[in-house]
mmCIF file with all atom_site columns, C-alpha atoms in Angstrom:
data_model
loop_
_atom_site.group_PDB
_atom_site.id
_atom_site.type_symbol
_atom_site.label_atom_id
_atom_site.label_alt_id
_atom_site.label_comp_id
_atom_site.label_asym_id
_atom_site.label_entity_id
_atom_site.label_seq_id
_atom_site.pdbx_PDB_ins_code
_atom_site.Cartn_x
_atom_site.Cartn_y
_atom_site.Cartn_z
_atom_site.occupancy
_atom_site.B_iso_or_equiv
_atom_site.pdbx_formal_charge
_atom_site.auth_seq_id
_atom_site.auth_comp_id
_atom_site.auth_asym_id
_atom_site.auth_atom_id
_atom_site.pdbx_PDB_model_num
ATOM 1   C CA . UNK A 1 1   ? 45.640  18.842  14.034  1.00 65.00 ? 70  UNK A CA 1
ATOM 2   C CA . UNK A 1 2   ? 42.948  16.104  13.673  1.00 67.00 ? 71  UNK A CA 1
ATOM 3   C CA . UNK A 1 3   ? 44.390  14.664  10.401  1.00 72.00 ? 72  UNK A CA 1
ATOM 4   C CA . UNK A 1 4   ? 47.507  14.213  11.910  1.00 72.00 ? 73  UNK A CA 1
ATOM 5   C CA . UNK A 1 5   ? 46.250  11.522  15.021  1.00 76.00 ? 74  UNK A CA 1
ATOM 6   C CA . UNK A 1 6   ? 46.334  8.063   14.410  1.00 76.00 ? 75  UNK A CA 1
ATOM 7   C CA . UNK A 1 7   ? 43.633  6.183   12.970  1.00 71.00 ? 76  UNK A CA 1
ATOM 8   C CA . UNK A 1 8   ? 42.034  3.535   14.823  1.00 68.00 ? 77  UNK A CA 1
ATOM 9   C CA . UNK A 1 9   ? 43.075  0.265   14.483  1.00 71.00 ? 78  UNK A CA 1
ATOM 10  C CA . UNK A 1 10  ? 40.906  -1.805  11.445  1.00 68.00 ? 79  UNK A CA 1
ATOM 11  C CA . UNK A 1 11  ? 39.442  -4.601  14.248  1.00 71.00 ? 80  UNK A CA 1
ATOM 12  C CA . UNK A 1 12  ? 38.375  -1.599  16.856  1.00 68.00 ? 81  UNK A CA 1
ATOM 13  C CA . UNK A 1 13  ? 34.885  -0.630  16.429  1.00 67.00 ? 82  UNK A CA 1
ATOM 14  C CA . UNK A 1 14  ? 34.673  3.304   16.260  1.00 65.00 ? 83  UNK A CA 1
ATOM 15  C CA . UNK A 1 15  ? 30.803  3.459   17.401  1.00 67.00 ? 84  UNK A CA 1
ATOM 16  C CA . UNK A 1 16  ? 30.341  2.039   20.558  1.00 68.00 ? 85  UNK A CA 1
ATOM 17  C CA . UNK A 1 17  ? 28.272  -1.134  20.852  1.00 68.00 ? 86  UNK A CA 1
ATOM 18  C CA . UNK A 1 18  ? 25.427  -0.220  23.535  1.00 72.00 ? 87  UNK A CA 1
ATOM 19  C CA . UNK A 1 19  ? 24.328  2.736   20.553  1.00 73.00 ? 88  UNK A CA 1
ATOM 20  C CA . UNK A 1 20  ? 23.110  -0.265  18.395  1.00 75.00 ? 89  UNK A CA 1
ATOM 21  C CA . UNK A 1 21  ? 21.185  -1.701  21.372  1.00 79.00 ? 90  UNK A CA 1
ATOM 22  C CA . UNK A 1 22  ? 19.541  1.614   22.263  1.00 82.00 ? 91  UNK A CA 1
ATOM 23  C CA . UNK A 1 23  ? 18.923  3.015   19.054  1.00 84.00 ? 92  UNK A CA 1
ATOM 24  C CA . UNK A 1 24  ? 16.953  -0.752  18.092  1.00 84.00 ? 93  UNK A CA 1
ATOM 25  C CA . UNK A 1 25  ? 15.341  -0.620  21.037  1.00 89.00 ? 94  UNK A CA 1
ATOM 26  C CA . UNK A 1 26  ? 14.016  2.773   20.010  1.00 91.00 ? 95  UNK A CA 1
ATOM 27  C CA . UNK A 1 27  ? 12.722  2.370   16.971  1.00 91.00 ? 96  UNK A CA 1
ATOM 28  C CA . UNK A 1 28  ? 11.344  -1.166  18.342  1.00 92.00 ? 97  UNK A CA 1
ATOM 29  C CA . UNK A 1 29  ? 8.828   0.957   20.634  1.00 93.00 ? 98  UNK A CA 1
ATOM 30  C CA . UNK A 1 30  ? 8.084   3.612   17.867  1.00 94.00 ? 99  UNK A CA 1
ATOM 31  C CA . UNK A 1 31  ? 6.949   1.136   15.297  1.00 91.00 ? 100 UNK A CA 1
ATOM 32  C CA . UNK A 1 32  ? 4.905   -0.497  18.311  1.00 93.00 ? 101 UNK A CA 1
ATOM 33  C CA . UNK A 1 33  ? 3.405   2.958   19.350  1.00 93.00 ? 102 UNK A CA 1
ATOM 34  C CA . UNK A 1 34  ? 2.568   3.725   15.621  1.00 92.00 ? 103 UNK A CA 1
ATOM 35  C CA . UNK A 1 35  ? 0.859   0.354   15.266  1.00 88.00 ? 104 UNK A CA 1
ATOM 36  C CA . UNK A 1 36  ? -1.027  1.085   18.836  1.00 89.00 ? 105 UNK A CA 1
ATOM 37  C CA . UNK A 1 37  ? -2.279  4.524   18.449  1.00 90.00 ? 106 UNK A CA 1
ATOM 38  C CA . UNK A 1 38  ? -2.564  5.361   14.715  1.00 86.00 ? 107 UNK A CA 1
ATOM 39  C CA . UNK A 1 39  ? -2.711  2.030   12.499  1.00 82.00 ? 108 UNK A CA 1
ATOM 40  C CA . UNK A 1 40  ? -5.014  -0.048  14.886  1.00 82.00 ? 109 UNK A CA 1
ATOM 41  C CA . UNK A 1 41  ? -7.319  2.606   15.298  1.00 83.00 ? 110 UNK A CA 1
ATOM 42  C CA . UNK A 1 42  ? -7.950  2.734   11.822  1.00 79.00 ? 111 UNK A CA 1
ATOM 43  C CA . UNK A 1 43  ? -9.950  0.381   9.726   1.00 74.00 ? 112 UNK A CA 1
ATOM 44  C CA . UNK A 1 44  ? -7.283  -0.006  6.590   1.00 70.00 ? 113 UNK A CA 1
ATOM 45  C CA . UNK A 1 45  ? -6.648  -3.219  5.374   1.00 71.00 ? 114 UNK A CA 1
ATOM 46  C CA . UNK A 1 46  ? -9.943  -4.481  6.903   1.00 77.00 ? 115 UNK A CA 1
ATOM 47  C CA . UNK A 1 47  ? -12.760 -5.576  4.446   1.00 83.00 ? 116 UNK A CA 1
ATOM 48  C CA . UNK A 1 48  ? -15.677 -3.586  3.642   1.00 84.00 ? 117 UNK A CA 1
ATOM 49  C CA . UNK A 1 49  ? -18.353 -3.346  6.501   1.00 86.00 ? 118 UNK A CA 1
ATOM 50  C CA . UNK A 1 50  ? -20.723 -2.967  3.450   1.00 88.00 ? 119 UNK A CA 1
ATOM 51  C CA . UNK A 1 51  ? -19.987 -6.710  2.362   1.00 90.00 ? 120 UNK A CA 1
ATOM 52  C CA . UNK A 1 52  ? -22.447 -9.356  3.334   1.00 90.00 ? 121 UNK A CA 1
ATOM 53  C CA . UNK A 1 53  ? -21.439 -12.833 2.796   1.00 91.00 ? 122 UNK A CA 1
ATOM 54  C CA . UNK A 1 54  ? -24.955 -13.629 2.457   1.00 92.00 ? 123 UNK A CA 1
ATOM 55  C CA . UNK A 1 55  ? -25.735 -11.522 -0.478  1.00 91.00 ? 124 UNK A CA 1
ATOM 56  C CA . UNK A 1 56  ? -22.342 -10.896 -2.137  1.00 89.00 ? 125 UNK A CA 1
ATOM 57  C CA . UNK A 1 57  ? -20.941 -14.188 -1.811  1.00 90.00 ? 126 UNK A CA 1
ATOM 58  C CA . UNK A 1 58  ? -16.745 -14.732 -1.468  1.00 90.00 ? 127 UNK A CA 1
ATOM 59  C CA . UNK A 1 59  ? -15.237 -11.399 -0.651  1.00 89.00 ? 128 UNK A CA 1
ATOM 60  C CA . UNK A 1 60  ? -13.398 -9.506  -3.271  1.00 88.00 ? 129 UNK A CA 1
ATOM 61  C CA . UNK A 1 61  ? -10.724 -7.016  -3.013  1.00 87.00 ? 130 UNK A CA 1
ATOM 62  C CA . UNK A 1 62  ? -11.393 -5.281  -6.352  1.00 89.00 ? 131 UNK A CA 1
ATOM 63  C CA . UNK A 1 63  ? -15.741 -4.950  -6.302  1.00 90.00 ? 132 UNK A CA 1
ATOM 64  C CA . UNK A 1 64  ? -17.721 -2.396  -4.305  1.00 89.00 ? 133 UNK A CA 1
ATOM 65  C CA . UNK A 1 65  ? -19.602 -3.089  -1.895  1.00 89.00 ? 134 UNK A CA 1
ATOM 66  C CA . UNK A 1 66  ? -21.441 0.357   -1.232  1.00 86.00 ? 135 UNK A CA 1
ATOM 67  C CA . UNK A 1 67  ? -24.996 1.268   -3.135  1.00 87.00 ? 136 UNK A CA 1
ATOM 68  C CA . UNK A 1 68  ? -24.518 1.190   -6.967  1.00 87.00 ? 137 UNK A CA 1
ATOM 69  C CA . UNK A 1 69  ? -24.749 4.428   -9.164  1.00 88.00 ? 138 UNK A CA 1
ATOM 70  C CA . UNK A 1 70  ? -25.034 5.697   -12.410 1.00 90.00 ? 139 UNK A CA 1
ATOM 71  C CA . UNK A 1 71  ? -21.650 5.462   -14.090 1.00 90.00 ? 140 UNK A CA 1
ATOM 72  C CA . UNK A 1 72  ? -20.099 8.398   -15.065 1.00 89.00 ? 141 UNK A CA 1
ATOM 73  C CA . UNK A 1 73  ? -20.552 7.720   -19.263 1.00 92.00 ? 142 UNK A CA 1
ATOM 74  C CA . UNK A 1 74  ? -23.917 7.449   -18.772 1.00 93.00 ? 143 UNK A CA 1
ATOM 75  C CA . UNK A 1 75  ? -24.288 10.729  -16.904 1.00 93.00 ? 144 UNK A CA 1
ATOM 76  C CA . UNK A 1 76  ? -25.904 13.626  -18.690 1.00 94.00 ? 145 UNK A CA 1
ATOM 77  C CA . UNK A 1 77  ? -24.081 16.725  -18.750 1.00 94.00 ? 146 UNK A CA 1
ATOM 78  C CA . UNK A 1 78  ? -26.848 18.498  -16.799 1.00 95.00 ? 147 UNK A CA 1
ATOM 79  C CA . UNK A 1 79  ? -26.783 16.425  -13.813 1.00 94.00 ? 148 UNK A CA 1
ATOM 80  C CA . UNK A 1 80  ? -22.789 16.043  -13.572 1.00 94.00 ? 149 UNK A CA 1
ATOM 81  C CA . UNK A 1 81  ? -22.765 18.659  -10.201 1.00 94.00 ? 150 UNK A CA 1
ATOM 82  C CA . UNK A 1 82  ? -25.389 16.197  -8.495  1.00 94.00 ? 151 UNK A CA 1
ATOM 83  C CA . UNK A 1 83  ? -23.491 13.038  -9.355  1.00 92.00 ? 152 UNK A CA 1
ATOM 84  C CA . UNK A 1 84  ? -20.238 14.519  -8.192  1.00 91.00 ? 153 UNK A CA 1
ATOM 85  C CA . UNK A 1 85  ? -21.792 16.022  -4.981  1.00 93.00 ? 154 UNK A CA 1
ATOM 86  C CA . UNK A 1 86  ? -22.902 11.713  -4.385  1.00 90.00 ? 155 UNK A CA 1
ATOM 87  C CA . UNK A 1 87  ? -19.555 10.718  -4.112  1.00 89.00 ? 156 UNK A CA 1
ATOM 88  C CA . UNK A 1 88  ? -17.448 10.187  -1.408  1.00 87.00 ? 157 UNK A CA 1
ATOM 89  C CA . UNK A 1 89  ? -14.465 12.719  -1.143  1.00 89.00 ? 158 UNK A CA 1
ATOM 90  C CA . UNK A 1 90  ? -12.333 11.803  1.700   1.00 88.00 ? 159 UNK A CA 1
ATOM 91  C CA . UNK A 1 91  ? -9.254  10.421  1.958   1.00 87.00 ? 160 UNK A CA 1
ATOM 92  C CA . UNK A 1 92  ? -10.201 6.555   3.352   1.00 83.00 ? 161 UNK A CA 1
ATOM 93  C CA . UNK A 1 93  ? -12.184 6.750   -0.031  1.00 86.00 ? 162 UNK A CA 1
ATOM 94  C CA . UNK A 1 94  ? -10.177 7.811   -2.424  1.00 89.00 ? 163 UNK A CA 1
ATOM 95  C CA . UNK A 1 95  ? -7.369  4.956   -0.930  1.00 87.00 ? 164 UNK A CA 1
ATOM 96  C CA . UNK A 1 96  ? -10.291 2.277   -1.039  1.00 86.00 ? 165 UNK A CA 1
ATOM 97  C CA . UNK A 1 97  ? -11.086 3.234   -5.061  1.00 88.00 ? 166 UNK A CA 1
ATOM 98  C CA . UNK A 1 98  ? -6.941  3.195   -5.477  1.00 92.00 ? 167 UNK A CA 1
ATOM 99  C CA . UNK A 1 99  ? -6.528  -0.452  -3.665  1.00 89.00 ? 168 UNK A CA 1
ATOM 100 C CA . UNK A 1 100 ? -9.332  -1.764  -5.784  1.00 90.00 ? 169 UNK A CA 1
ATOM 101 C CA . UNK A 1 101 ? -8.055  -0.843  -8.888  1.00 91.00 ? 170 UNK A CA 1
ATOM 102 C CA . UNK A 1 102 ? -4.387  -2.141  -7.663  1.00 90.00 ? 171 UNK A CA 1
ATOM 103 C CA . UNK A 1 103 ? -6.114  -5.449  -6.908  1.00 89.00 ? 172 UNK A CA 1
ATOM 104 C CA . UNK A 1 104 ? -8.197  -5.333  -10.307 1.00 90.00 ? 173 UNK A CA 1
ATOM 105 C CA . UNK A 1 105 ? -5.236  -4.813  -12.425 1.00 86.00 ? 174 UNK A CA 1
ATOM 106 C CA . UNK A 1 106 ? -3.403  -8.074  -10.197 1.00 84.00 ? 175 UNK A CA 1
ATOM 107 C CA . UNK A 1 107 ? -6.850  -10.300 -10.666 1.00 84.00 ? 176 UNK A CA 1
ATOM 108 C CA . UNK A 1 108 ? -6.917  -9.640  -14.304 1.00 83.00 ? 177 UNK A CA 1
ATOM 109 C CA . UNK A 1 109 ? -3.394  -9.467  -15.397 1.00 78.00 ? 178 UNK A CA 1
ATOM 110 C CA . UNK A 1 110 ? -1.048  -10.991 -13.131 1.00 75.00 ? 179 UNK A CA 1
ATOM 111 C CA . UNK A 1 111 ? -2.299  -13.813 -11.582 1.00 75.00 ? 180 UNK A CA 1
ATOM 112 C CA . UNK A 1 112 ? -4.280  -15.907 -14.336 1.00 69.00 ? 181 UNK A CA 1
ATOM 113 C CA . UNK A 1 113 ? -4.069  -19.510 -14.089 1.00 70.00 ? 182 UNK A CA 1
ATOM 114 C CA . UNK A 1 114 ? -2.116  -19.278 -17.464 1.00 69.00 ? 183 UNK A CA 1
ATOM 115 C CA . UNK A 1 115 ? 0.321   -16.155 -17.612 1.00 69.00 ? 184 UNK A CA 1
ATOM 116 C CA . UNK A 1 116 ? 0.033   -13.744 -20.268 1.00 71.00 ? 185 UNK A CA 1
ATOM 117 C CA . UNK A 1 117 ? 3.129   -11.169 -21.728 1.00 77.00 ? 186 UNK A CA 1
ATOM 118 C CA . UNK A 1 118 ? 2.454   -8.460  -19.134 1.00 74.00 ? 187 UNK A CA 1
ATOM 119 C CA . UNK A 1 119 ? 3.590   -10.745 -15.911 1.00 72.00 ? 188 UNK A CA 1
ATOM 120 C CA . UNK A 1 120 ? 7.068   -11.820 -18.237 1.00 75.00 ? 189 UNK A CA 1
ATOM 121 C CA . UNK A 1 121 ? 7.512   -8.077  -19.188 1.00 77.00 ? 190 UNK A CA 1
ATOM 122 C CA . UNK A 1 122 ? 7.329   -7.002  -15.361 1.00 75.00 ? 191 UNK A CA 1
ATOM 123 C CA . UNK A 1 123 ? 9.312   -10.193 -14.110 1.00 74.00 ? 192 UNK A CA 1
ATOM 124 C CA . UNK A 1 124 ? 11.838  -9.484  -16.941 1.00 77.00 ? 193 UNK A CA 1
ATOM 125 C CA . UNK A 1 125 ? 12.418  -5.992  -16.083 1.00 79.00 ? 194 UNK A CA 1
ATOM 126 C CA . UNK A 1 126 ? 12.463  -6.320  -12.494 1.00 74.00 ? 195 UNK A CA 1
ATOM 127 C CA . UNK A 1 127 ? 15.455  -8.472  -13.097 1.00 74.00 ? 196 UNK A CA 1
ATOM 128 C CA . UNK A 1 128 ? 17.248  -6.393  -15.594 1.00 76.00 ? 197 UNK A CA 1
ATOM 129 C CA . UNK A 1 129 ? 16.566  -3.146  -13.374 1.00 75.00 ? 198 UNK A CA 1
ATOM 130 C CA . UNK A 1 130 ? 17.772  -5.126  -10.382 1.00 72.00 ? 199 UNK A CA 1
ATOM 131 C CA . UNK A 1 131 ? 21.661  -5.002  -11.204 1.00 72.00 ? 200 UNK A CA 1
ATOM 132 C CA . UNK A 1 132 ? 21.298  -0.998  -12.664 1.00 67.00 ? 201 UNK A CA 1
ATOM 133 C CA . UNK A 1 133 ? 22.604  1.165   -9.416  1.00 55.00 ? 202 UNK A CA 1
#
């Protein structure tokens, strides 16, 4: 019965040591593959082909660049199906709107040149939430 056998001693090593070496190698050439065919033919992280440095000045994370429009407030009721058919509905957009917002809420809030009670809140709970398993 396989309860019965002896258990390995506690200095052997019960996985053989050329597993580690393939299995790193593996994932090695999968996250360069990824990178090659799927993240480098994309245009994430890259900054706005819209921006000028001319016109707009320093590049921002958080302002867009594309052609201004009326903002939704200030939209009558009437003309709500022609604003919404304006917008841009794909995916690459609706990631661009998120990450501009993400880096909004970071200009405004948590990196000021003096820090305000919303960067010691998150500090101070990251800490706290750090030793809760």
């Amino acid at each position: 019965m396989w309860f019965l056998r002896n258990l390995p001693r506690p200095d052997s090593f019960w996985i053989r040591p050329n597993f580690f070496a393939f299995y790193g190698r593996f994932v090695e050439r999968m996250g360069v593959f990824f990178y090659n065919e799927v993240i480098s033919r994309t245009s994430l992280g890259l900054k706005d082909p819209r921006w000028n440095p001319r016109v707009h000045g320093i590049y921002c994370h958080f302002r867009y660049y594309g052609k201004l429009d009326t903002k939704l407030l200030d939209v009558k009721i009437r003309d709500l199906p022609a604003w919404f058919g304006r917008r841009e509905k794909t995916l690459k957009a609706m990631y661009s709107e998120f990450q501009r917002n993400v880096a909004r809420i970071c200009h405004l809030y948590l990196s000021p040149v003096y820090e305000n009670a919303v960067v010691f809140m998150i500090d101070n709970e990251s800490f706290v939430f750090s030793f809760i398993r």
